[in-house]
Short mmCIF file of C-alpha atoms in Angstrom, two decimals:
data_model
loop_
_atom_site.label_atom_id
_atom_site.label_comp_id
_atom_site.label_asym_id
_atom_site.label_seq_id
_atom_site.Cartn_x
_atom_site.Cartn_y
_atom_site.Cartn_z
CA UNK I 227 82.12 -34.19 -10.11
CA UNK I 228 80.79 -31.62 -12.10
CA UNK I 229 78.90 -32.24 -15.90
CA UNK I 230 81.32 -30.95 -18.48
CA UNK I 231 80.11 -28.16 -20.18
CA UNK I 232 78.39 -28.34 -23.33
CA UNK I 233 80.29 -28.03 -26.95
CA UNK I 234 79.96 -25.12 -28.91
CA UNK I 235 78.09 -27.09 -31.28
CA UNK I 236 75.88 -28.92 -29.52
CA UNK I 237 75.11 -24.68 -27.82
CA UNK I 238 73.94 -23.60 -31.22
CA UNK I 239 72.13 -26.75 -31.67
CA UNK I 240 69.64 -25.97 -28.78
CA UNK I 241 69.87 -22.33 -29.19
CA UNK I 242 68.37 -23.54 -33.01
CA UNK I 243 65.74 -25.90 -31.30
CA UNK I 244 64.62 -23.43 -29.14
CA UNK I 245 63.83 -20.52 -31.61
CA UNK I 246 62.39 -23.26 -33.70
CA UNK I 247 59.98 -25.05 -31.40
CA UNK I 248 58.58 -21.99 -29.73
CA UNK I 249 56.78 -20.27 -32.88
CA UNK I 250 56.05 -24.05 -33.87
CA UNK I 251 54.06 -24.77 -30.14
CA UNK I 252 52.67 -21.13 -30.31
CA UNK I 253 51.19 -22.00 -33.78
CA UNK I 254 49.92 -24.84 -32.64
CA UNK I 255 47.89 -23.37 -29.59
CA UNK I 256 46.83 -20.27 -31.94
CA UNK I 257 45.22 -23.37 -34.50
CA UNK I 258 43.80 -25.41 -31.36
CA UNK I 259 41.93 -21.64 -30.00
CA UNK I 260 41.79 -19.75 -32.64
CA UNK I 261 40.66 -21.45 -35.57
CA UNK I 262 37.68 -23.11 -34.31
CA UNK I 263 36.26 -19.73 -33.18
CA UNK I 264 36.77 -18.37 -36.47
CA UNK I 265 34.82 -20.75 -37.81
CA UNK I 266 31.72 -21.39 -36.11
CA UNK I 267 28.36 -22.15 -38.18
CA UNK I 268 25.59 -24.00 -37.65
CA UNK I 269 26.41 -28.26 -38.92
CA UNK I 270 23.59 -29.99 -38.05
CA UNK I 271 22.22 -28.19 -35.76
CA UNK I 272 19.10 -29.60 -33.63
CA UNK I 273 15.93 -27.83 -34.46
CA UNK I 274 12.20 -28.16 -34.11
CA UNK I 275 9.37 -27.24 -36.05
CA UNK I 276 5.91 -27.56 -34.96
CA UNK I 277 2.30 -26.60 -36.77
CA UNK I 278 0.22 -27.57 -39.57
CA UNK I 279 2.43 -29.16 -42.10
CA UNK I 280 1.35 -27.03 -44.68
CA UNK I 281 2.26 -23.78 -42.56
CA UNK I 282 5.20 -25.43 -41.44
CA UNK I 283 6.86 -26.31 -45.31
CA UNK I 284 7.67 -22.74 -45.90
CA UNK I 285 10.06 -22.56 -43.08
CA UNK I 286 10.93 -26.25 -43.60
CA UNK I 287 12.41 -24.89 -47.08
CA UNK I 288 14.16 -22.13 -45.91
CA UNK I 289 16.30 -23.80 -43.19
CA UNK I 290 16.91 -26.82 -45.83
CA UNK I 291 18.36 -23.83 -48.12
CA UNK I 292 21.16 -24.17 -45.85
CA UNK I 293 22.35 -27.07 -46.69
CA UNK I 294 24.08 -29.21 -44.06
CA UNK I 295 23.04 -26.25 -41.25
CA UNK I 296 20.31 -27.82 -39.58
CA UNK I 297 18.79 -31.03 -38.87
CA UNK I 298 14.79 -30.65 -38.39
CA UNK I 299 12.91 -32.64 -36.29
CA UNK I 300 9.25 -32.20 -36.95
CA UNK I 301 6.53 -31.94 -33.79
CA UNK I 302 2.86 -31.53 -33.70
CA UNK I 303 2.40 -28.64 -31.05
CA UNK I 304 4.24 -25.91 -29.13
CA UNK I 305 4.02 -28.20 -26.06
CA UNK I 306 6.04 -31.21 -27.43
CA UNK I 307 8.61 -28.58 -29.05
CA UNK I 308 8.80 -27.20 -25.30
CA UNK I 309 9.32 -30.59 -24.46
CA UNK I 310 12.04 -31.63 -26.80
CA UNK I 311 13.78 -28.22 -25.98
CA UNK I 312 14.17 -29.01 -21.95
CA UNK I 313 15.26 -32.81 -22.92
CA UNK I 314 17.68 -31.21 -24.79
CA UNK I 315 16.53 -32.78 -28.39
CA UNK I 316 16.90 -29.36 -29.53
CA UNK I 317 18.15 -25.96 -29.21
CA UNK I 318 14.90 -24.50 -30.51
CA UNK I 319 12.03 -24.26 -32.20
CA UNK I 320 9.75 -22.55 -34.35
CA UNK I 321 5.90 -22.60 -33.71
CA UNK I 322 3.77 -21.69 -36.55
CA UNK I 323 0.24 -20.16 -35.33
CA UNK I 324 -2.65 -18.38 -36.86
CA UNK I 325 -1.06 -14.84 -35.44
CA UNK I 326 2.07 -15.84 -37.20
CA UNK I 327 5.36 -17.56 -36.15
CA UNK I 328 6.95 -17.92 -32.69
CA UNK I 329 10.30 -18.54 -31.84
CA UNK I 330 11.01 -20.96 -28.95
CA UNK I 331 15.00 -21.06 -27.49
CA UNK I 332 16.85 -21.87 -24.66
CA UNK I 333 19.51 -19.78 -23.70
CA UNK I 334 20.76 -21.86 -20.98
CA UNK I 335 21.69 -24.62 -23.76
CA UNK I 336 23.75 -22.24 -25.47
CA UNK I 337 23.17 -17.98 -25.78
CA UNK I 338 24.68 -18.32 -29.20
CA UNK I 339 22.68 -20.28 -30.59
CA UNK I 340 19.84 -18.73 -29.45
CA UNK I 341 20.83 -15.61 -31.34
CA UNK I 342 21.63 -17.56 -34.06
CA UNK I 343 18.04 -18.85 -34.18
CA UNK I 344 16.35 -15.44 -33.99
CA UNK I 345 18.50 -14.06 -36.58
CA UNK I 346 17.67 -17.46 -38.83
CA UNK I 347 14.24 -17.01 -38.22
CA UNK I 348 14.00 -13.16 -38.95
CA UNK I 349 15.71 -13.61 -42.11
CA UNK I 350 12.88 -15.57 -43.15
CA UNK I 351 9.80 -12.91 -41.90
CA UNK I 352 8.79 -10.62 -44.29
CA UNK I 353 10.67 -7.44 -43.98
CA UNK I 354 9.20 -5.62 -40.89
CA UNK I 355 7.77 -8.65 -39.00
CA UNK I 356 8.50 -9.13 -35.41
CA UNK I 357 9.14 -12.74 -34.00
CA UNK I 358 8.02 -13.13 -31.08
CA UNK I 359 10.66 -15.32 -29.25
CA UNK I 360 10.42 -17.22 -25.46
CA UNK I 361 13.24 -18.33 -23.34
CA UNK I 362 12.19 -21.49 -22.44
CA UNK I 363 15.29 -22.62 -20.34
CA UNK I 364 17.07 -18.83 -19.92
CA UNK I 365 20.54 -18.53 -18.31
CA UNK I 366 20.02 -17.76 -14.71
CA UNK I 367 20.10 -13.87 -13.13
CA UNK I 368 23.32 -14.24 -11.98
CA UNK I 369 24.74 -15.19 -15.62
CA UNK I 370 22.05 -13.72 -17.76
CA UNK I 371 24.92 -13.93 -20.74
CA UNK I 372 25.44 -17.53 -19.68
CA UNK I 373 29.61 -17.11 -19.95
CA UNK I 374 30.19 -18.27 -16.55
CA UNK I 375 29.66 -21.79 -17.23
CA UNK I 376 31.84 -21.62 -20.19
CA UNK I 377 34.90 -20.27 -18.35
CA UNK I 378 34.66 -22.90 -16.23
CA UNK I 379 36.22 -25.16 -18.45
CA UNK I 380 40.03 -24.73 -18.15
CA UNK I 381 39.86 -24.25 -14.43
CA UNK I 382 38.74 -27.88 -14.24
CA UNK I 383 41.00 -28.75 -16.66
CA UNK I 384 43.95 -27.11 -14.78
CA UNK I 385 43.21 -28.70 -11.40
CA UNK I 386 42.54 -32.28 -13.15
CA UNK I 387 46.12 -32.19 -14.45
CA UNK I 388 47.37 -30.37 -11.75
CA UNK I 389 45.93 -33.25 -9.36
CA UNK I 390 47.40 -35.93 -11.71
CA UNK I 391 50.97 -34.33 -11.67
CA UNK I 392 50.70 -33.68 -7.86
CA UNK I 393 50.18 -37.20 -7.56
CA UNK I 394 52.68 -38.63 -9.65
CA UNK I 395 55.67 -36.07 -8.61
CA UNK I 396 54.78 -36.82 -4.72
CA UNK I 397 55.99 -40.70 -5.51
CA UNK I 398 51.90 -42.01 -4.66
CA UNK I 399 51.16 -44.70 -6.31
CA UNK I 400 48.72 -47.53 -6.59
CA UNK I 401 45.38 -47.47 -3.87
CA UNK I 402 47.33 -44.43 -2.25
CA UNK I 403 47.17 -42.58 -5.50
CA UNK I 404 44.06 -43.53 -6.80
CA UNK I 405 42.43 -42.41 -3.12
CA UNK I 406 44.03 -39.46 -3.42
CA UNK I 407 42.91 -38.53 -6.79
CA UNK I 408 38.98 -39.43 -5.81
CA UNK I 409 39.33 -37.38 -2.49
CA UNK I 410 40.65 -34.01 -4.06
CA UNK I 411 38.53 -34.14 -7.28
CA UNK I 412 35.30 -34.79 -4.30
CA UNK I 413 36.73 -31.77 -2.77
CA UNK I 414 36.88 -29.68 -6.21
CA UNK I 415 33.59 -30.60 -6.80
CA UNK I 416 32.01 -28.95 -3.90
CA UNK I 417 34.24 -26.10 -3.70
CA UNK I 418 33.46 -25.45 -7.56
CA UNK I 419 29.85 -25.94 -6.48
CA UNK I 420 29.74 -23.63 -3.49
CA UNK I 421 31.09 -20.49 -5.63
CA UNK I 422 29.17 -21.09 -8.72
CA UNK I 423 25.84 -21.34 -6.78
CA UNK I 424 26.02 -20.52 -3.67
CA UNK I 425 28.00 -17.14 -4.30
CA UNK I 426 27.76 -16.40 -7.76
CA UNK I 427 24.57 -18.09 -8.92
CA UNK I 428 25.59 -19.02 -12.08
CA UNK I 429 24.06 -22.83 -11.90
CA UNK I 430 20.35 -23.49 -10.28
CA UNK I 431 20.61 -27.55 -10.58
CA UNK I 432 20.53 -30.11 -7.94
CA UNK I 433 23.18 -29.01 -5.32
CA UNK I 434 25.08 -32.56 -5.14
CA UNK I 435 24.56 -33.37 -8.46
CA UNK I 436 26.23 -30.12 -9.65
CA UNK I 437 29.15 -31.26 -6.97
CA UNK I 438 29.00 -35.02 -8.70
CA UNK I 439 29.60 -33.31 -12.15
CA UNK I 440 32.15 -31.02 -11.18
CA UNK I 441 33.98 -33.90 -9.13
CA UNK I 442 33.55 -36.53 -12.01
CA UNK I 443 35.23 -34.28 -14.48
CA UNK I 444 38.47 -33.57 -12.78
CA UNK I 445 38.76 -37.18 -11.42
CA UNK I 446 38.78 -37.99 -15.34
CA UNK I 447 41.10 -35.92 -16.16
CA UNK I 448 43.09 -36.50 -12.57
CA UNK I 449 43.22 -39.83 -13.49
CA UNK I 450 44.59 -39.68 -17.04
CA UNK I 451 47.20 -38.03 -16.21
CA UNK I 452 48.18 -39.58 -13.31
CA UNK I 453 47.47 -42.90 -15.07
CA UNK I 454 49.58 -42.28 -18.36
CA UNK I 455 52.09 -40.97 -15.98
CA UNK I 456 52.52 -44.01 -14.51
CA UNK I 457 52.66 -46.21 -17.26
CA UNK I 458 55.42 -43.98 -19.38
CA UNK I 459 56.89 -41.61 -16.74
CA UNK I 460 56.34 -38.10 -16.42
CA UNK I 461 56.14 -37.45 -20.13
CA UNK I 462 52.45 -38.97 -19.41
CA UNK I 463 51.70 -35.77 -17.58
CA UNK I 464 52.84 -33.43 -21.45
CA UNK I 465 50.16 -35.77 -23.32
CA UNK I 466 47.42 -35.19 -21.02
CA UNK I 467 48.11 -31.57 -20.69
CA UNK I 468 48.26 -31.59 -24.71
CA UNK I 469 45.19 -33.68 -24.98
CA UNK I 470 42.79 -31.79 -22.34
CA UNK I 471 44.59 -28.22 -22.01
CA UNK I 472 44.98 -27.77 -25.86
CA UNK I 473 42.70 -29.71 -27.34
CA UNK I 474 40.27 -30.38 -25.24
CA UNK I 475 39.17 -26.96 -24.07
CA UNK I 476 39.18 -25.26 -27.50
CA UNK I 477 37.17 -28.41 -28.76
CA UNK I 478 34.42 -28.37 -25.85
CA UNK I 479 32.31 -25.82 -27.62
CA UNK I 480 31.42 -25.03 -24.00
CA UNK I 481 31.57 -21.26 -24.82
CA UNK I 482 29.29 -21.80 -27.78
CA UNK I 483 27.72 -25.70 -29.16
CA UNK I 484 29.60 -28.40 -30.86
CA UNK I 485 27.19 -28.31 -33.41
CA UNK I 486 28.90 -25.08 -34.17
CA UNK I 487 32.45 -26.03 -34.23
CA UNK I 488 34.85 -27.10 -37.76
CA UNK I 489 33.83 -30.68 -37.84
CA UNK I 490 35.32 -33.35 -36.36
CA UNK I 491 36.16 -30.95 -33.59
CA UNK I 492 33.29 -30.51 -31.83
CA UNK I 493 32.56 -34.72 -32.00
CA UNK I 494 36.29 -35.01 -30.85
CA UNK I 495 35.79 -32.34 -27.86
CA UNK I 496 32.66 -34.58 -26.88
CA UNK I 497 34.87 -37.88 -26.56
CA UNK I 498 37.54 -35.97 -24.42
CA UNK I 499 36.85 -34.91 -20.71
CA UNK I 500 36.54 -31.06 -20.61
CA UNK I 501 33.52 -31.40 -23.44
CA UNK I 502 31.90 -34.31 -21.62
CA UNK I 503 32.26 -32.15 -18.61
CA UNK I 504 30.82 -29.38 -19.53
CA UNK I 505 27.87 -30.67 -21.36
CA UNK I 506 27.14 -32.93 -18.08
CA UNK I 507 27.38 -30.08 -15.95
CA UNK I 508 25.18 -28.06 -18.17
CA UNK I 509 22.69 -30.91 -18.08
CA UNK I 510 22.67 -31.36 -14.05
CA UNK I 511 22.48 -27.56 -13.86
CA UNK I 512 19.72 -26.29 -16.08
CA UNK I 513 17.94 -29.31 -17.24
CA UNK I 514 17.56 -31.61 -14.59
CA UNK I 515 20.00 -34.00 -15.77
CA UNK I 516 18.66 -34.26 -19.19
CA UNK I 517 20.26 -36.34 -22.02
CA UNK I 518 23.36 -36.28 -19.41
CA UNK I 519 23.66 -39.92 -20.47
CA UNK I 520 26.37 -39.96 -22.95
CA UNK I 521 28.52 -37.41 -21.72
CA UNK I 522 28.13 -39.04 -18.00
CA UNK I 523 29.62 -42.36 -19.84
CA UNK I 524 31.99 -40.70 -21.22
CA UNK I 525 33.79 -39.22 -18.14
CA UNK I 526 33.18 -42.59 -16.22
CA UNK I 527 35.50 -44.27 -18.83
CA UNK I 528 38.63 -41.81 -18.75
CA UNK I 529 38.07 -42.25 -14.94
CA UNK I 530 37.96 -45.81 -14.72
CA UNK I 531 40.82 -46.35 -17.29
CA UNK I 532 43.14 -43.84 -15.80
CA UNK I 533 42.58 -45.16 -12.47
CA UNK I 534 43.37 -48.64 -13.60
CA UNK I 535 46.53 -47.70 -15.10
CA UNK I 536 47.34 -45.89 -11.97
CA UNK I 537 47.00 -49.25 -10.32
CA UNK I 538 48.36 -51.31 -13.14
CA UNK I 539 51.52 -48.55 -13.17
CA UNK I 540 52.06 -49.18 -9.44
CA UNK I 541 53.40 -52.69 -9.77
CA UNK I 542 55.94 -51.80 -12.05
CA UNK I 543 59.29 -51.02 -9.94
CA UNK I 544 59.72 -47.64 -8.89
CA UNK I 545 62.49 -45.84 -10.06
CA UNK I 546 64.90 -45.40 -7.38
CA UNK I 547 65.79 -41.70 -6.20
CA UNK I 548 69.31 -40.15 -7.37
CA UNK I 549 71.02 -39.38 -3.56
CA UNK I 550 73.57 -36.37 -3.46
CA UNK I 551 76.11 -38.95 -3.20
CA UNK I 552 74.83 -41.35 -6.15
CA UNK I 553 76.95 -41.74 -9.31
CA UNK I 554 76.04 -43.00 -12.18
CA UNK I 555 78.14 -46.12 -13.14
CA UNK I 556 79.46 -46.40 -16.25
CA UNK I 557 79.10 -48.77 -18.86
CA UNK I 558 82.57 -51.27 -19.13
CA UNK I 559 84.21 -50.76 -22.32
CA UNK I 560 84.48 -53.91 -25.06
CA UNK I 561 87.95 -55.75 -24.50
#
């Protein structure tokens, strides 16, 4: 028996919702995108200085000017300012010798803030002086602007949420689910790893560990979805979309540094998956794993919690399939 068709009213009422919503959801993605982009700036951004102290306070003063731009950490010579650069400390740093001042970055960290730095640090030369600046950890030849890595993002993102809604839609649930999350985000993580080094050179790290971070990032967001899914229903799968498509991505700062992003965006983008993600697999791939600790915990958590609601979901009763045939009863009126 056939639905009766809708009222006139209730017509105009979705006709209304629909003109409504749409401008509302694309203003929402446009503020998610858009505005932090338009507003990236140094806030707190990790530098070094290393020299004399004496040589060092002019410079010391100028970057303080900014107030709120940079946080200075202070280091005796050019070798421990190369060393807190490839520990990932800092972004840079500036060495003050007797020929003058040298500029120390790392493009593979981020190429923006790089340029950032040498346009911070020529500001402060006296007009006509040349800064001599060294790539200590540069972006690899076959990414030399290093925006490979940073489009990488919402591809894991999409197959992390696609894997979750696979899942859930398919009816898995419990161990079956939860394998079947682990096994395709292993498999993502050495395909991703194959074309981004092996073809396209865009990462030099450790081969498996490259795999590991790719894998570990869209188990974690695999498993949120699938996980929320299962404890509220499909809606589970719209909040995890929201939360790492929308959110998440735009908040990474992959494409640039959270220290550049409105705050609390780029801390936010750093406690959900795509961030975390990124800034592991920019560890494992240019700095040998370097401070990979936090965003390595990070991941593990969203992983472990959505596969423990996947598990926890599957011992609820599973809602039972509408057949061709199946009518829904209806509810006996009041005598």
């Amino acid at each position: 028996m056939s639905a009766p068709a809708p009222s006139g009213i209730a017509t105009t009422r979705r006709m209304i919702a629909v003109m409504v919503l749409i401008p509302v959801a694309v203003a929402l993605a446009l503020w998610a995108f858009a505005w932090p982009a338009a507003r990236i700036a140094p806030r707190d951004l990790p530098v070094g200085l290393a020299g004399p102290a004496e040589a060092v306070a002019p410079l010391e003063r100028g970057f303080s000017e900014q107030a709120g731009a940079f946080e200075l950490h202070r280091y005796e010579d050019e070798a421990a300012a190369r060393t807190a650069i490839e520990d990932r400390v800092v972004y840079g740093a500036v060495v003050v010798t007797p020929e003058g001042p040298r500029l120390l970055t790392a493009t593979a960290a981020s190429p923006v803030v790089a340029q950032l730095l040498t346009q911070a640090v020529t500001a402060q030369a006296p007009a006509g002086t040349e800064i001599p600046v060294t790539d200590v950890v540069p972006t690899p030849a076959g990414d030399p602007r290093g925006s490979a890595l940073g489009a990488s993002a919402l591809p894991m993102s999409l197959a992390g949420v696609a894997s979750g809604a696979v899942v859930t839609l398919l009816g898995l649930r419990g161990a079956r689910a939860a394998f079947t999350l682990a096994g395709a985000a292993a498999l993502v993580g050495i395909t991703a790893t194959v074309l981004a080094d092996n073809w396209l050179g865009v990462i030099t790290g450790d081969w498996w560990a490259q795999a590991g971070a790719f894998g570990l990032t869209v188990l974690a967001i695999g498993a949120a979805a699938a996980g929320l899914a299962a404890l509220i229903g499909q809606a589970g799968l719209g909040v995890s979309g929201l939360l790492v498509v929308l959110l998440g991505n735009p908040f990474s700062g992959m494409t640039s540094a959270p220290e550049l992003l409105p705050e609390p965006t780029g801390m936010i983008g750093q406690w959900l998956p795509p961030g975390a993600g990124g800034s592991l697999i920019r560890s494992v791939a240019f700095f040998d794993g370097a401070a990979a600790g936090p965003a390595l915990l990070t991941l593990a958590l969203w992983a472990v919690l959505g596969l423990a609601a996947v598990l926890v979901g599957a011992r609820r009763p599973a809602p039972a399939p509408a057949g061709p045939g199946t009518r829904t009863p209806k509810p006996a009126l009041a005598g």
